[in-house]
Amino acid sequence: MSAAVDERVTDEIEALEAILMNDVVIKRVGEVPDIIETVVHPSTGDDIDQQFVCVTLEVKLTPEYPDTSPVVTLRNPRGLDDELISTINSQIRGKLSDCLGQPVVFELIELIRENLTESNLPSGQCVICLYGFSDGDVFIKTQCYHHFHSHCLANHLIAGKKYYKEELDKLPLWQQVSAPAYQQTCPVCRCTVSCDVESLKKAPPPMDSVSAPPFCLTAELKDLQKKMAALLAEQVAKGGVVGIGDTGPPPLTITTPADNEIDEASNGSPGGSQDMKAEAVGEARQNGNGSNNNSAPGSPQARAAYRGPYRGFNRRGKPGRRGARGGAR
Ligand SMILES: [Zn+2]
Ligand SMILES: [Zn+2]
């Protein structure tokens, strides 16, 4: 290693490589260590199945490190909500200033691990039912570190397979033969997963869904509906919503001017493999409050098409943060 590298850094890197082995990646610029990267898990002994959360720690060394603080970034949080990430980040800042002048990476790993061990339960919501995870819930961690109630994931995978079969049946036989086989995917990141649906199905429904009071349309919800309807109308007017209010051919299909004429005449779509995409969009349109019949957002038709109960609040009584929580990244 180059003599230009501080001995404290050389020693720290050697120790990291000796202890973490394949679990640490040292990126170098020439001979000089630049970035240290490692995925931190909670302490669960050797029981990997009991690790429900993790986060990637990235430490970018400065030329003067450890006499100046490195730049520390937490990436790819799994099962951690934004609140916990910001708590860990502020503890990291404290640790960095306490440890100025001495190597700090092991301290950071330990600090993060302690936090993860304390919170080794998926926080946030199950993105399928939007309820949180409560004591007594049966949940599953996928290979990609996303969490769902087992009950919900079973229903999701059963519905996914059913939908795949329905779409496959619509294809001409010669295309059915060459169509890719059904593959289970994670509803959050679309990584392929392999789950035993039969055993997932045996899990009870989420506790919060059982104990939830019956749905009731409150004045607060009506107010929210109005705000959302106005927002949707604005986005549709700006062309920012795919499938709602557009009268042209389905997006993401290759079409010719002639296809447009067919579409408008028959409200159908050109044949071949495009059928599948067109149908999928058609379905999405229906789910998106029946824009096929051009009902205005918030109209009686649109309201009638909305079937699900409102679940915009999680178990802590905070507004739902679907898509915004760390675990969903
Ligand atoms: Zn769920
Ligand atoms: Zn995933």
CSV table of C-alpha atoms and ligand atoms in Angstrom, one decimal:
chain,number,residue,atom,x,y,z
A,1,MET,CA,0.0,0.0,0.0
A,2,SER,CA,1.2,3.5,-0.8
A,3,ALA,CA,3.1,5.4,1.9
A,4,ALA,CA,0.7,8.3,1.3
A,5,VAL,CA,-2.0,6.5,3.1
A,6,ASP,CA,-2.3,7.2,6.8
A,7,GLU,CA,-1.2,4.3,8.9
A,8,ARG,CA,-4.4,4.6,11.0
A,9,VAL,CA,-6.5,4.1,7.8
A,10,THR,CA,-4.3,1.2,6.6
A,11,ASP,CA,-4.8,-0.6,10.0
A,12,GLU,CA,-8.5,0.1,10.0
A,13,ILE,CA,-9.0,-1.3,6.5
A,14,GLU,CA,-6.9,-4.4,7.3
A,15,ALA,CA,-9.0,-5.0,10.4
A,16,LEU,CA,-12.3,-4.5,8.5
A,17,GLU,CA,-11.2,-7.0,5.8
A,18,ALA,CA,-10.0,-9.5,8.4
A,19,ILE,CA,-13.2,-9.4,10.4
A,20,LEU,CA,-15.9,-8.8,7.8
A,21,MET,CA,-14.2,-10.6,5.0
A,22,ASN,CA,-16.6,-10.8,2.0
A,23,ASP,CA,-19.1,-8.6,3.7
A,24,VAL,CA,-17.1,-5.5,3.2
A,25,VAL,CA,-16.2,-3.8,-0.1
A,26,ILE,CA,-13.3,-1.4,-0.2
A,27,LYS,CA,-13.3,0.7,-3.3
A,28,ARG,CA,-9.9,2.3,-4.1
A,29,VAL,CA,-8.6,5.0,-6.3
A,30,GLY,CA,-5.3,3.6,-7.4
A,31,GLU,CA,-3.8,2.4,-4.1
A,32,VAL,CA,-5.8,4.8,-1.9
A,33,PRO,CA,-8.9,3.5,-0.1
A,34,ASP,CA,-11.8,5.7,-1.2
A,35,ILE,CA,-15.1,4.1,-0.2
A,36,ILE,CA,-15.9,1.5,2.4
A,37,GLU,CA,-19.3,-0.3,1.9
A,38,THR,CA,-21.0,-2.9,4.0
A,39,VAL,CA,-24.5,-4.1,4.6
A,40,VAL,CA,-25.4,-4.0,8.3
A,41,HIS,CA,-27.8,-6.5,9.8
A,42,PRO,CA,-29.2,-6.8,13.3
A,43,SER,CA,-27.5,-9.2,15.7
A,44,THR,CA,-29.4,-12.4,15.7
A,45,GLY,CA,-26.5,-14.9,16.2
A,46,ASP,CA,-26.2,-17.0,13.1
A,47,ASP,CA,-30.0,-17.0,12.5
A,48,ILE,CA,-30.3,-15.1,9.2
A,49,ASP,CA,-34.0,-16.0,9.0
A,50,GLN,CA,-34.6,-13.8,12.0
A,51,GLN,CA,-33.1,-10.7,10.4
A,52,PHE,CA,-35.9,-8.6,9.2
A,53,VAL,CA,-34.2,-5.3,8.6
A,54,CYS,CA,-30.9,-4.2,7.0
A,55,VAL,CA,-29.2,-1.1,5.6
A,56,THR,CA,-26.1,-0.4,3.5
A,57,LEU,CA,-23.5,1.8,5.1
A,58,GLU,CA,-21.3,3.7,2.8
A,59,VAL,CA,-18.3,5.6,4.2
A,60,LYS,CA,-16.5,7.9,1.7
A,61,LEU,CA,-13.1,8.7,3.2
A,62,THR,CA,-11.7,12.2,2.9
A,63,PRO,CA,-8.0,12.7,2.0
A,64,GLU,CA,-7.4,13.9,5.6
A,65,TYR,CA,-9.5,11.1,7.3
A,66,PRO,CA,-9.5,10.3,10.2
A,67,ASP,CA,-8.5,13.9,11.1
A,68,THR,CA,-11.6,15.0,9.2
A,69,SER,CA,-14.9,13.2,9.2
A,70,PRO,CA,-15.8,10.9,6.3
A,71,VAL,CA,-19.0,11.3,4.4
A,72,VAL,CA,-21.4,8.7,5.6
A,73,THR,CA,-24.5,7.6,3.7
A,74,LEU,CA,-27.1,5.0,4.5
A,75,ARG,CA,-28.6,3.4,1.4
A,76,ASN,CA,-31.1,0.7,0.6
A,77,PRO,CA,-32.9,0.6,4.0
A,78,ARG,CA,-35.1,-2.5,4.3
A,79,GLY,CA,-37.9,-2.7,6.8
A,80,LEU,CA,-36.9,0.7,8.4
A,81,ASP,CA,-39.0,3.7,8.4
A,82,ASP,CA,-37.8,7.3,7.7
A,83,GLU,CA,-38.0,8.2,11.4
A,84,LEU,CA,-35.6,5.5,12.4
A,85,ILE,CA,-33.2,6.3,9.5
A,86,SER,CA,-33.1,9.9,10.6
A,87,THR,CA,-32.5,8.9,14.3
A,88,ILE,CA,-29.6,6.7,13.1
A,89,ASN,CA,-28.3,9.5,10.9
A,90,SER,CA,-28.2,12.0,13.8
A,91,GLN,CA,-26.4,9.4,16.0
A,92,ILE,CA,-23.9,9.0,13.2
A,93,ARG,CA,-23.2,12.7,13.2
A,94,GLY,CA,-22.6,12.7,16.9
A,95,LYS,CA,-20.3,9.7,16.7
A,96,LEU,CA,-18.3,11.3,13.8
A,97,SER,CA,-17.6,14.4,15.9
A,98,ASP,CA,-16.8,12.4,19.0
A,99,CYS,CA,-14.3,10.2,17.1
A,100,LEU,CA,-12.5,12.9,15.1
A,101,GLY,CA,-8.9,11.9,14.8
A,102,GLN,CA,-9.4,8.2,15.1
A,103,PRO,CA,-10.9,5.5,12.8
A,104,VAL,CA,-14.6,5.3,13.1
A,105,VAL,CA,-16.0,2.7,10.8
A,106,PHE,CA,-16.3,-0.1,13.4
A,107,GLU,CA,-18.0,2.3,15.7
A,108,LEU,CA,-20.5,3.3,13.0
A,109,ILE,CA,-21.3,-0.4,12.2
A,110,GLU,CA,-21.8,-1.1,15.9
A,111,LEU,CA,-24.0,2.0,16.3
A,112,ILE,CA,-26.2,1.0,13.4
A,113,ARG,CA,-26.3,-2.7,14.4
A,114,GLU,CA,-27.6,-1.7,17.9
A,115,ASN,CA,-30.4,0.3,16.3
A,116,LEU,CA,-31.3,-2.5,13.9
A,117,THR,CA,-31.3,-5.1,16.6
A,118,GLU,CA,-33.7,-2.9,18.7
A,119,SER,CA,-36.0,-2.5,15.6
A,120,ASN,CA,-35.7,-5.9,14.2
A,121,LEU,CA,-39.4,-6.0,13.2
A,122,PRO,CA,-40.7,-4.6,10.0
A,123,SER,CA,-41.9,-1.1,10.6
A,124,GLY,CA,-44.2,0.9,8.3
A,125,GLN,CA,-47.0,-0.9,6.5
A,126,CYS,CA,-47.7,-4.0,4.5
A,127,VAL,CA,-48.0,-2.4,1.1
A,128,ILE,CA,-50.7,-4.9,0.1
A,129,CYS,CA,-53.3,-4.1,2.9
A,130,LEU,CA,-51.7,-0.9,4.2
A,131,TYR,CA,-52.1,-2.0,7.8
A,132,GLY,CA,-49.0,-2.1,10.0
A,133,PHE,CA,-47.4,-5.1,11.6
A,134,SER,CA,-48.7,-5.9,15.1
A,135,ASP,CA,-47.8,-8.5,17.7
A,136,GLY,CA,-49.4,-11.8,16.7
A,137,ASP,CA,-49.3,-11.0,13.0
A,138,VAL,CA,-47.8,-13.7,10.7
A,139,PHE,CA,-45.5,-12.0,8.2
A,140,ILE,CA,-42.9,-13.0,5.7
A,141,LYS,CA,-39.6,-11.5,4.6
A,142,THR,CA,-38.9,-12.0,0.9
A,143,GLN,CA,-35.4,-12.6,-0.5
A,144,CYS,CA,-35.3,-8.8,-1.3
A,145,TYR,CA,-36.0,-7.9,2.3
A,146,HIS,CA,-39.5,-6.7,1.8
A,147,HIS,CA,-42.2,-7.6,4.3
A,148,PHE,CA,-45.8,-8.5,3.9
A,149,HIS,CA,-48.4,-10.2,6.0
A,150,SER,CA,-48.3,-13.9,4.9
A,151,HIS,CA,-52.0,-13.8,4.4
A,152,CYS,CA,-51.8,-10.7,2.1
A,153,LEU,CA,-48.9,-12.0,0.1
A,154,ALA,CA,-50.7,-15.3,-0.5
A,155,ASN,CA,-53.8,-13.4,-1.8
A,156,HIS,CA,-51.6,-11.2,-4.0
A,157,LEU,CA,-49.7,-14.1,-5.5
A,158,ILE,CA,-53.0,-16.1,-6.1
A,159,ALA,CA,-54.5,-13.0,-7.8
A,160,GLY,CA,-51.3,-12.5,-9.9
A,161,LYS,CA,-51.3,-16.1,-11.1
A,162,LYS,CA,-55.0,-15.9,-11.9
A,163,TYR,CA,-54.6,-12.7,-13.9
A,164,TYR,CA,-51.6,-14.2,-15.8
A,165,LYS,CA,-53.7,-17.2,-16.8
A,166,GLU,CA,-56.6,-15.0,-17.9
A,167,GLU,CA,-54.3,-12.9,-20.1
A,168,LEU,CA,-52.6,-16.0,-21.4
A,169,ASP,CA,-55.9,-17.5,-22.5
A,170,LYS,CA,-56.6,-14.5,-24.6
A,171,LEU,CA,-53.5,-15.0,-26.7
A,172,PRO,CA,-53.6,-17.1,-29.9
A,173,LEU,CA,-52.4,-20.6,-29.3
A,174,TRP,CA,-49.1,-20.1,-31.0
A,175,GLN,CA,-48.3,-17.3,-28.7
A,176,GLN,CA,-49.4,-19.1,-25.6
A,177,VAL,CA,-46.8,-21.8,-26.3
A,178,SER,CA,-43.9,-19.3,-26.5
A,179,ALA,CA,-45.1,-17.0,-23.7
A,180,PRO,CA,-42.8,-16.7,-20.6
A,181,ALA,CA,-43.9,-18.9,-17.7
A,182,TYR,CA,-45.6,-17.3,-14.7
A,183,GLN,CA,-43.1,-15.9,-12.2
A,184,GLN,CA,-43.9,-14.7,-8.7
A,185,THR,CA,-42.6,-11.2,-8.1
A,186,CYS,CA,-42.3,-8.9,-5.1
A,187,PRO,CA,-45.1,-6.3,-5.2
A,188,VAL,CA,-42.6,-3.6,-4.1
A,189,CYS,CA,-39.5,-4.1,-6.2
A,190,ARG,CA,-40.5,-6.7,-8.7
A,191,CYS,CA,-37.6,-9.0,-7.8
A,192,THR,CA,-38.5,-12.6,-8.5
A,193,VAL,CA,-39.5,-14.4,-5.4
A,194,SER,CA,-40.3,-18.0,-4.7
A,195,CYS,CA,-43.0,-18.5,-2.0
A,196,ASP,CA,-45.0,-21.5,-1.0
A,197,VAL,CA,-48.5,-20.0,-1.5
A,198,GLU,CA,-50.2,-23.0,0.1
A,199,SER,CA,-48.4,-22.5,3.4
A,200,LEU,CA,-48.8,-18.7,3.3
A,201,LYS,CA,-52.5,-19.1,2.8
A,202,LYS,CA,-52.8,-20.8,6.2
A,203,ALA,CA,-51.8,-17.6,8.0
A,204,PRO,CA,-54.5,-15.5,9.7
A,205,PRO,CA,-55.4,-12.1,8.3
A,206,PRO,CA,-53.6,-9.1,9.7
A,207,MET,CA,-54.7,-8.3,13.3
A,208,ASP,CA,-55.4,-4.7,12.6
A,209,SER,CA,-57.7,-5.6,9.7
A,210,VAL,CA,-59.7,-7.8,12.1
A,211,SER,CA,-60.0,-5.3,14.9
A,212,ALA,CA,-60.5,-2.3,12.6
A,213,PRO,CA,-63.9,-0.5,13.1
A,214,PRO,CA,-66.3,-0.8,10.2
A,215,PHE,CA,-65.6,1.7,7.4
A,216,CYS,CA,-67.5,4.9,7.7
A,217,LEU,CA,-67.3,7.9,5.4
A,218,THR,CA,-66.6,10.8,7.7
A,219,ALA,CA,-66.7,14.5,6.9
A,220,GLU,CA,-62.9,14.4,7.0
A,221,LEU,CA,-62.8,11.7,4.3
A,222,LYS,CA,-65.3,13.5,2.1
A,223,ASP,CA,-63.1,16.6,2.3
A,224,LEU,CA,-60.1,14.5,1.4
A,225,GLN,CA,-62.0,13.0,-1.6
A,226,LYS,CA,-62.7,16.5,-2.9
A,227,LYS,CA,-59.1,17.5,-2.6
A,228,MET,CA,-57.9,14.4,-4.3
A,229,ALA,CA,-60.5,14.7,-7.1
A,230,ALA,CA,-59.3,18.3,-7.8
A,231,LEU,CA,-55.7,17.1,-7.8
A,232,LEU,CA,-56.5,14.3,-10.1
A,233,ALA,CA,-58.4,16.6,-12.5
A,234,GLU,CA,-55.4,18.9,-12.5
A,235,GLN,CA,-53.0,16.1,-13.3
A,236,VAL,CA,-55.2,14.7,-16.0
A,237,ALA,CA,-55.5,18.2,-17.6
A,238,LYS,CA,-51.7,18.4,-17.7
A,239,GLY,CA,-51.4,14.9,-19.2
A,240,GLY,CA,-49.6,13.5,-16.2
A,241,VAL,CA,-51.9,10.5,-15.6
A,242,VAL,CA,-51.6,7.5,-17.9
A,243,GLY,CA,-54.9,5.8,-18.7
A,244,ILE,CA,-57.3,8.4,-17.3
A,245,GLY,CA,-58.9,10.8,-19.6
A,246,ASP,CA,-56.8,9.9,-22.6
A,247,THR,CA,-58.7,8.9,-25.7
A,248,GLY,CA,-55.7,7.7,-27.7
A,249,PRO,CA,-54.3,4.2,-27.9
A,250,PRO,CA,-52.9,2.5,-24.8
A,251,PRO,CA,-49.4,3.8,-23.9
A,252,LEU,CA,-46.3,1.7,-24.4
A,253,THR,CA,-47.5,-0.1,-27.5
A,254,ILE,CA,-46.2,0.4,-31.0
A,255,THR,CA,-49.1,1.8,-33.0
A,256,THR,CA,-49.6,3.2,-36.5
A,257,PRO,CA,-52.2,5.9,-37.5
A,258,ALA,CA,-54.4,3.0,-38.8
A,259,ASP,CA,-54.5,1.5,-35.3
A,260,ASN,CA,-56.0,4.7,-34.0
A,261,GLU,CA,-58.9,4.4,-36.4
A,262,ILE,CA,-59.5,0.8,-35.4
A,263,ASP,CA,-59.4,1.8,-31.7
A,264,GLU,CA,-61.9,4.6,-32.1
A,265,ALA,CA,-64.2,2.5,-34.3
A,266,SER,CA,-64.4,-0.6,-32.2
A,267,ASN,CA,-63.1,0.6,-28.8
A,268,GLY,CA,-60.9,-2.5,-29.2
A,269,SER,CA,-57.2,-2.8,-30.0
A,270,PRO,CA,-55.1,-4.3,-32.7
A,271,GLY,CA,-54.5,-8.0,-32.4
A,272,GLY,CA,-51.4,-10.0,-31.5
A,273,SER,CA,-49.4,-9.6,-28.4
A,274,GLN,CA,-50.6,-6.0,-28.1
A,275,ASP,CA,-53.9,-7.4,-26.9
A,276,MET,CA,-52.4,-8.3,-23.6
A,277,LYS,CA,-51.0,-4.8,-23.0
A,278,ALA,CA,-54.2,-3.2,-24.2
A,279,GLU,CA,-56.3,-5.3,-21.9
A,280,ALA,CA,-54.0,-4.6,-19.0
A,281,VAL,CA,-54.4,-0.9,-19.5
A,282,GLY,CA,-58.2,-1.3,-19.9
A,283,GLU,CA,-58.3,-3.1,-16.6
A,284,ALA,CA,-56.2,-0.4,-15.0
A,285,ARG,CA,-58.6,2.2,-16.4
A,286,GLN,CA,-61.5,0.4,-14.8
A,287,ASN,CA,-59.7,0.2,-11.5
A,288,GLY,CA,-58.8,3.8,-11.8
A,289,ASN,CA,-62.4,4.8,-11.4
A,290,GLY,CA,-64.0,3.9,-14.7
A,291,SER,CA,-62.5,6.4,-17.0
A,292,ASN,CA,-63.5,4.2,-19.9
A,293,ASN,CA,-66.9,5.7,-19.7
A,294,ASN,CA,-65.3,9.1,-19.3
A,295,SER,CA,-66.8,9.7,-15.9
A,296,ALA,CA,-65.3,12.8,-14.3
A,297,PRO,CA,-63.2,12.2,-11.2
A,298,GLY,CA,-65.3,12.4,-8.1
A,299,SER,CA,-68.5,11.9,-10.1
A,300,PRO,CA,-71.1,9.4,-8.8
A,301,GLN,CA,-69.9,6.8,-11.3
A,302,ALA,CA,-66.3,7.2,-10.1
A,303,ARG,CA,-67.3,7.0,-6.5
A,304,ALA,CA,-69.4,3.9,-7.2
A,305,ALA,CA,-66.3,2.3,-8.8
A,306,TYR,CA,-64.3,2.8,-5.6
A,307,ARG,CA,-64.8,-0.4,-3.5
A,308,GLY,CA,-62.0,-0.5,-1.0
A,309,PRO,CA,-62.2,0.7,2.5
A,310,TYR,CA,-60.2,3.8,3.3
A,311,ARG,CA,-57.0,2.8,5.1
A,312,GLY,CA,-55.0,6.0,5.0
A,313,PHE,CA,-53.8,5.8,8.5
A,314,ASN,CA,-51.4,3.3,9.9
A,315,ARG,CA,-51.4,1.7,13.4
A,316,ARG,CA,-49.7,4.7,14.9
A,317,GLY,CA,-52.5,6.9,13.8
A,318,LYS,CA,-50.1,8.7,11.3
A,319,PRO,CA,-51.2,9.4,7.8
A,320,GLY,CA,-50.3,6.5,5.5
A,321,ARG,CA,-47.0,7.0,3.8
A,322,ARG,CA,-47.2,4.5,1.0
A,323,GLY,CA,-44.2,4.8,-1.2
A,324,ALA,CA,-42.6,7.3,1.1
A,325,ARG,CA,-41.3,5.0,3.8
A,326,GLY,CA,-37.8,3.8,3.8
A,327,GLY,CA,-38.7,0.1,3.6
A,328,ALA,CA,-40.4,0.5,0.4
A,329,ARG,CA,-37.3,1.6,-1.4
B,1,ZN,ZN,-51.0,-6.9,4.8
B,2,ZN,ZN,-38.9,-6.7,-3.0
